[in-house]
JSON list of C-alpha atoms in Angstrom, two decimals:
[
{"chain": "A", "resi": 13, "resn": "MET", "atom": "CA", "xyz": [18.34, -3.75, -26.93]},
{"chain": "A", "resi": 14, "resn": "ARG", "atom": "CA", "xyz": [21.82, -4.77, -25.98]},
{"chain": "A", "resi": 15, "resn": "ASN", "atom": "CA", "xyz": [22.12, -2.71, -22.77]},
{"chain": "A", "resi": 16, "resn": "TYR", "atom": "CA", "xyz": [19.69, -4.74, -20.56]},
{"chain": "A", "resi": 17, "resn": "SER", "atom": "CA", "xyz": [21.03, -6.89, -18.19]},
{"chain": "A", "resi": 18, "resn": "GLY", "atom": "CA", "xyz": [18.60, -8.76, -16.50]},
{"chain": "A", "resi": 19, "resn": "VAL", "atom": "CA", "xyz": [15.19, -8.42, -14.70]},
{"chain": "A", "resi": 20, "resn": "GLY", "atom": "CA", "xyz": [16.99, -6.59, -11.39]},
{"chain": "A", "resi": 21, "resn": "ASN", "atom": "CA", "xyz": [15.44, -8.90, -8.69]},
{"chain": "A", "resi": 22, "resn": "THR", "atom": "CA", "xyz": [18.72, -10.55, -7.74]},
{"chain": "A", "resi": 23, "resn": "LEU", "atom": "CA", "xyz": [21.89, -8.85, -7.44]},
{"chain": "A", "resi": 24, "resn": "THR", "atom": "CA", "xyz": [25.37, -10.32, -7.30]},
{"chain": "A", "resi": 25, "resn": "LEU", "atom": "CA", "xyz": [26.70, -7.71, -4.92]},
{"chain": "A", "resi": 26, "resn": "THR", "atom": "CA", "xyz": [29.64, -7.77, -2.20]},
{"chain": "A", "resi": 27, "resn": "ALA", "atom": "CA", "xyz": [28.59, -8.65, 1.75]},
{"chain": "A", "resi": 28, "resn": "PRO", "atom": "CA", "xyz": [29.75, -6.11, 3.64]},
{"chain": "A", "resi": 29, "resn": "TYR", "atom": "CA", "xyz": [29.71, -8.77, 6.77]},
{"chain": "A", "resi": 30, "resn": "ASP", "atom": "CA", "xyz": [28.82, -13.06, 7.10]},
{"chain": "A", "resi": 31, "resn": "VAL", "atom": "CA", "xyz": [25.56, -13.09, 6.27]},
{"chain": "A", "resi": 32, "resn": "ALA", "atom": "CA", "xyz": [23.54, -16.79, 6.77]},
{"chain": "A", "resi": 33, "resn": "SER", "atom": "CA", "xyz": [21.31, -17.87, 3.68]},
{"chain": "A", "resi": 34, "resn": "GLY", "atom": "CA", "xyz": [17.80, -15.47, 4.40]},
{"chain": "A", "resi": 35, "resn": "GLY", "atom": "CA", "xyz": [20.46, -13.33, 6.25]},
{"chain": "A", "resi": 36, "resn": "GLY", "atom": "CA", "xyz": [19.20, -9.75, 5.27]},
{"chain": "A", "resi": 37, "resn": "ALA", "atom": "CA", "xyz": [22.19, -7.21, 4.07]},
{"chain": "A", "resi": 38, "resn": "LEU", "atom": "CA", "xyz": [22.45, -2.73, 3.59]},
{"chain": "A", "resi": 39, "resn": "ILE", "atom": "CA", "xyz": [25.62, -2.89, 0.86]},
{"chain": "A", "resi": 40, "resn": "GLY", "atom": "CA", "xyz": [25.81, 0.73, 0.05]},
{"chain": "A", "resi": 41, "resn": "ALA", "atom": "CA", "xyz": [22.12, 2.13, -0.04]},
{"chain": "A", "resi": 42, "resn": "THR", "atom": "CA", "xyz": [20.70, -1.45, -1.45]},
{"chain": "A", "resi": 43, "resn": "PHE", "atom": "CA", "xyz": [19.37, -3.87, 1.00]},
{"chain": "A", "resi": 44, "resn": "GLY", "atom": "CA", "xyz": [19.18, -7.33, 0.05]},
{"chain": "A", "resi": 45, "resn": "VAL", "atom": "CA", "xyz": [18.48, -11.02, 1.25]},
{"chain": "A", "resi": 46, "resn": "SER", "atom": "CA", "xyz": [21.42, -13.52, 0.90]},
{"chain": "A", "resi": 47, "resn": "LYS", "atom": "CA", "xyz": [20.40, -16.36, -1.57]},
{"chain": "A", "resi": 48, "resn": "LEU", "atom": "CA", "xyz": [23.69, -17.72, 0.36]},
{"chain": "A", "resi": 49, "resn": "ALA", "atom": "CA", "xyz": [25.85, -18.01, 3.26]},
{"chain": "A", "resi": 50, "resn": "LEU", "atom": "CA", "xyz": [28.34, -15.30, 2.27]},
{"chain": "A", "resi": 51, "resn": "LYS", "atom": "CA", "xyz": [31.44, -14.92, 3.94]},
{"chain": "A", "resi": 52, "resn": "ALA", "atom": "CA", "xyz": [32.53, -10.71, 4.92]},
{"chain": "A", "resi": 53, "resn": "GLY", "atom": "CA", "xyz": [33.93, -9.62, 1.20]},
{"chain": "A", "resi": 54, "resn": "GLN", "atom": "CA", "xyz": [32.70, -12.50, -1.12]},
{"chain": "A", "resi": 55, "resn": "ARG", "atom": "CA", "xyz": [30.32, -11.55, -4.00]},
{"chain": "A", "resi": 56, "resn": "GLY", "atom": "CA", "xyz": [26.78, -13.55, -3.87]},
{"chain": "A", "resi": 57, "resn": "PRO", "atom": "CA", "xyz": [23.60, -13.54, -4.75]},
{"chain": "A", "resi": 58, "resn": "PHE", "atom": "CA", "xyz": [20.76, -11.34, -3.10]},
{"chain": "A", "resi": 59, "resn": "GLU", "atom": "CA", "xyz": [17.49, -11.09, -3.28]},
{"chain": "A", "resi": 60, "resn": "VAL", "atom": "CA", "xyz": [15.46, -7.01, -3.59]},
{"chain": "A", "resi": 61, "resn": "THR", "atom": "CA", "xyz": [11.91, -8.13, -3.70]},
{"chain": "A", "resi": 62, "resn": "GLY", "atom": "CA", "xyz": [9.70, -10.28, -2.09]},
{"chain": "A", "resi": 63, "resn": "ALA", "atom": "CA", "xyz": [8.49, -10.63, 0.58]},
{"chain": "A", "resi": 64, "resn": "TYR", "atom": "CA", "xyz": [10.83, -11.76, 3.51]},
{"chain": "A", "resi": 65, "resn": "ASP", "atom": "CA", "xyz": [10.49, -13.50, 7.13]},
{"chain": "A", "resi": 66, "resn": "LEU", "atom": "CA", "xyz": [13.61, -11.51, 8.60]},
{"chain": "A", "resi": 67, "resn": "PRO", "atom": "CA", "xyz": [14.57, -10.98, 12.25]},
{"chain": "A", "resi": 68, "resn": "LYS", "atom": "CA", "xyz": [13.22, -8.09, 14.43]},
{"chain": "A", "resi": 69, "resn": "ASP", "atom": "CA", "xyz": [13.67, -5.35, 16.99]},
{"chain": "A", "resi": 70, "resn": "ASN", "atom": "CA", "xyz": [11.68, -5.98, 19.95]},
{"chain": "A", "resi": 71, "resn": "ALA", "atom": "CA", "xyz": [9.37, -3.43, 19.57]},
{"chain": "A", "resi": 72, "resn": "ALA", "atom": "CA", "xyz": [5.61, -3.78, 18.01]},
{"chain": "A", "resi": 73, "resn": "VAL", "atom": "CA", "xyz": [4.72, -2.94, 14.71]},
{"chain": "A", "resi": 74, "resn": "ALA", "atom": "CA", "xyz": [1.31, -2.35, 12.73]},
{"chain": "A", "resi": 75, "resn": "GLU", "atom": "CA", "xyz": [0.60, -4.18, 9.29]},
{"chain": "A", "resi": 76, "resn": "GLY", "atom": "CA", "xyz": [1.75, -1.98, 5.86]},
{"chain": "A", "resi": 77, "resn": "VAL", "atom": "CA", "xyz": [4.07, 0.39, 8.55]},
{"chain": "A", "resi": 78, "resn": "ARG", "atom": "CA", "xyz": [7.03, 0.86, 6.52]},
{"chain": "A", "resi": 79, "resn": "ALA", "atom": "CA", "xyz": [10.03, -1.49, 7.33]},
{"chain": "A", "resi": 80, "resn": "TYR", "atom": "CA", "xyz": [13.64, 0.08, 8.26]},
{"chain": "A", "resi": 81, "resn": "TRP", "atom": "CA", "xyz": [17.22, -1.55, 8.39]},
{"chain": "A", "resi": 82, "resn": "ASP", "atom": "CA", "xyz": [18.97, -1.29, 11.78]},
{"chain": "A", "resi": 83, "resn": "ASN", "atom": "CA", "xyz": [22.12, -2.46, 10.36]},
{"chain": "A", "resi": 84, "resn": "ALA", "atom": "CA", "xyz": [24.04, -1.88, 13.66]},
{"chain": "A", "resi": 85, "resn": "ASN", "atom": "CA", "xyz": [21.53, -4.64, 15.03]},
{"chain": "A", "resi": 86, "resn": "LYS", "atom": "CA", "xyz": [20.86, -6.32, 11.75]},
{"chain": "A", "resi": 87, "resn": "VAL", "atom": "CA", "xyz": [17.31, -6.28, 12.59]},
{"chain": "A", "resi": 88, "resn": "VAL", "atom": "CA", "xyz": [13.99, -5.31, 10.77]},
{"chain": "A", "resi": 89, "resn": "THR", "atom": "CA", "xyz": [12.48, -2.30, 12.82]},
{"chain": "A", "resi": 90, "resn": "ALA", "atom": "CA", "xyz": [9.53, 1.01, 12.29]},
{"chain": "A", "resi": 91, "resn": "THR", "atom": "CA", "xyz": [12.21, 3.09, 13.40]},
{"chain": "A", "resi": 92, "resn": "ALA", "atom": "CA", "xyz": [13.10, 5.46, 10.87]},
{"chain": "A", "resi": 93, "resn": "ASN", "atom": "CA", "xyz": [15.66, 7.57, 12.66]},
{"chain": "A", "resi": 94, "resn": "GLY", "atom": "CA", "xyz": [18.91, 6.48, 11.72]},
{"chain": "A", "resi": 95, "resn": "ASN", "atom": "CA", "xyz": [17.98, 3.95, 9.73]},
{"chain": "A", "resi": 96, "resn": "THR", "atom": "CA", "xyz": [17.42, 2.66, 6.30]},
{"chain": "A", "resi": 97, "resn": "PRO", "atom": "CA", "xyz": [14.33, 1.81, 4.05]},
{"chain": "A", "resi": 98, "resn": "VAL", "atom": "CA", "xyz": [13.83, -1.16, 3.08]},
{"chain": "A", "resi": 99, "resn": "GLY", "atom": "CA", "xyz": [10.12, -2.05, 2.75]},
{"chain": "A", "resi": 100, "resn": "VAL", "atom": "CA", "xyz": [6.89, -2.49, 4.52]},
{"chain": "A", "resi": 101, "resn": "PHE", "atom": "CA", "xyz": [5.77, -5.08, 7.43]},
{"chain": "A", "resi": 102, "resn": "THR", "atom": "CA", "xyz": [2.86, -6.99, 5.72]},
{"chain": "A", "resi": 103, "resn": "ALA", "atom": "CA", "xyz": [1.38, -8.02, 9.07]},
{"chain": "A", "resi": 104, "resn": "ALA", "atom": "CA", "xyz": [0.97, -6.55, 12.68]},
{"chain": "A", "resi": 105, "resn": "ARG", "atom": "CA", "xyz": [4.08, -8.41, 15.17]},
{"chain": "A", "resi": 106, "resn": "SER", "atom": "CA", "xyz": [3.40, -7.74, 18.71]},
{"chain": "A", "resi": 107, "resn": "ALA", "atom": "CA", "xyz": [7.17, -6.71, 20.97]},
{"chain": "A", "resi": 108, "resn": "GLY", "atom": "CA", "xyz": [8.77, -9.54, 21.69]},
{"chain": "A", "resi": 109, "resn": "ALA", "atom": "CA", "xyz": [8.18, -10.94, 18.64]},
{"chain": "A", "resi": 110, "resn": "ALA", "atom": "CA", "xyz": [11.51, -12.42, 17.19]},
{"chain": "A", "resi": 111, "resn": "THR", "atom": "CA", "xyz": [11.02, -11.73, 13.52]},
{"chain": "A", "resi": 112, "resn": "ALA", "atom": "CA", "xyz": [8.48, -10.58, 11.68]},
{"chain": "A", "resi": 113, "resn": "ASN", "atom": "CA", "xyz": [7.50, -10.30, 7.36]},
{"chain": "A", "resi": 114, "resn": "VAL", "atom": "CA", "xyz": [8.75, -7.77, 5.25]},
{"chain": "A", "resi": 115, "resn": "ARG", "atom": "CA", "xyz": [8.27, -7.10, 1.47]},
{"chain": "A", "resi": 116, "resn": "LEU", "atom": "CA", "xyz": [10.87, -5.96, 0.31]},
{"chain": "A", "resi": 117, "resn": "ASN", "atom": "CA", "xyz": [11.11, -1.89, -1.75]},
{"chain": "A", "resi": 118, "resn": "GLY", "atom": "CA", "xyz": [13.63, -2.83, -4.82]},
{"chain": "A", "resi": 119, "resn": "SER", "atom": "CA", "xyz": [13.85, 0.98, -5.50]},
{"chain": "A", "resi": 120, "resn": "PHE", "atom": "CA", "xyz": [15.28, 2.07, -1.83]}
]
C-alpha cells in the first residue's frame, strides 16, 4: 500500500506556543503531548495516544470521567464547556491535586 504513512501514535506538528517536553498542547483540533521542548512555531513530535500525567485544574475528578483541555490555563479538566475533549481520567484525584493521569483519545 503506497499511501500508508505510519501508525499515527506520534505526529510531527507545529507547537502553537512554547511547550516543555511532556507538556500538552492543542494544535488546531488535535491534542498531543510533546516529546521534546519546543518553541512556538517549531515543528516536533507529539504523542496523540497513550496515558500521561498532566497538570490539572483545582477541581476533583473521578476515574473514567472525560478529560478536556483548558487551553487558556494549559490544564486538563472535567469541565466540558469551552474546552476540547482529549481523553479520560484513569484515576480519581482530589480537589487541589496538581496532576492527573489521562489516557488520550487519538480520535479527537
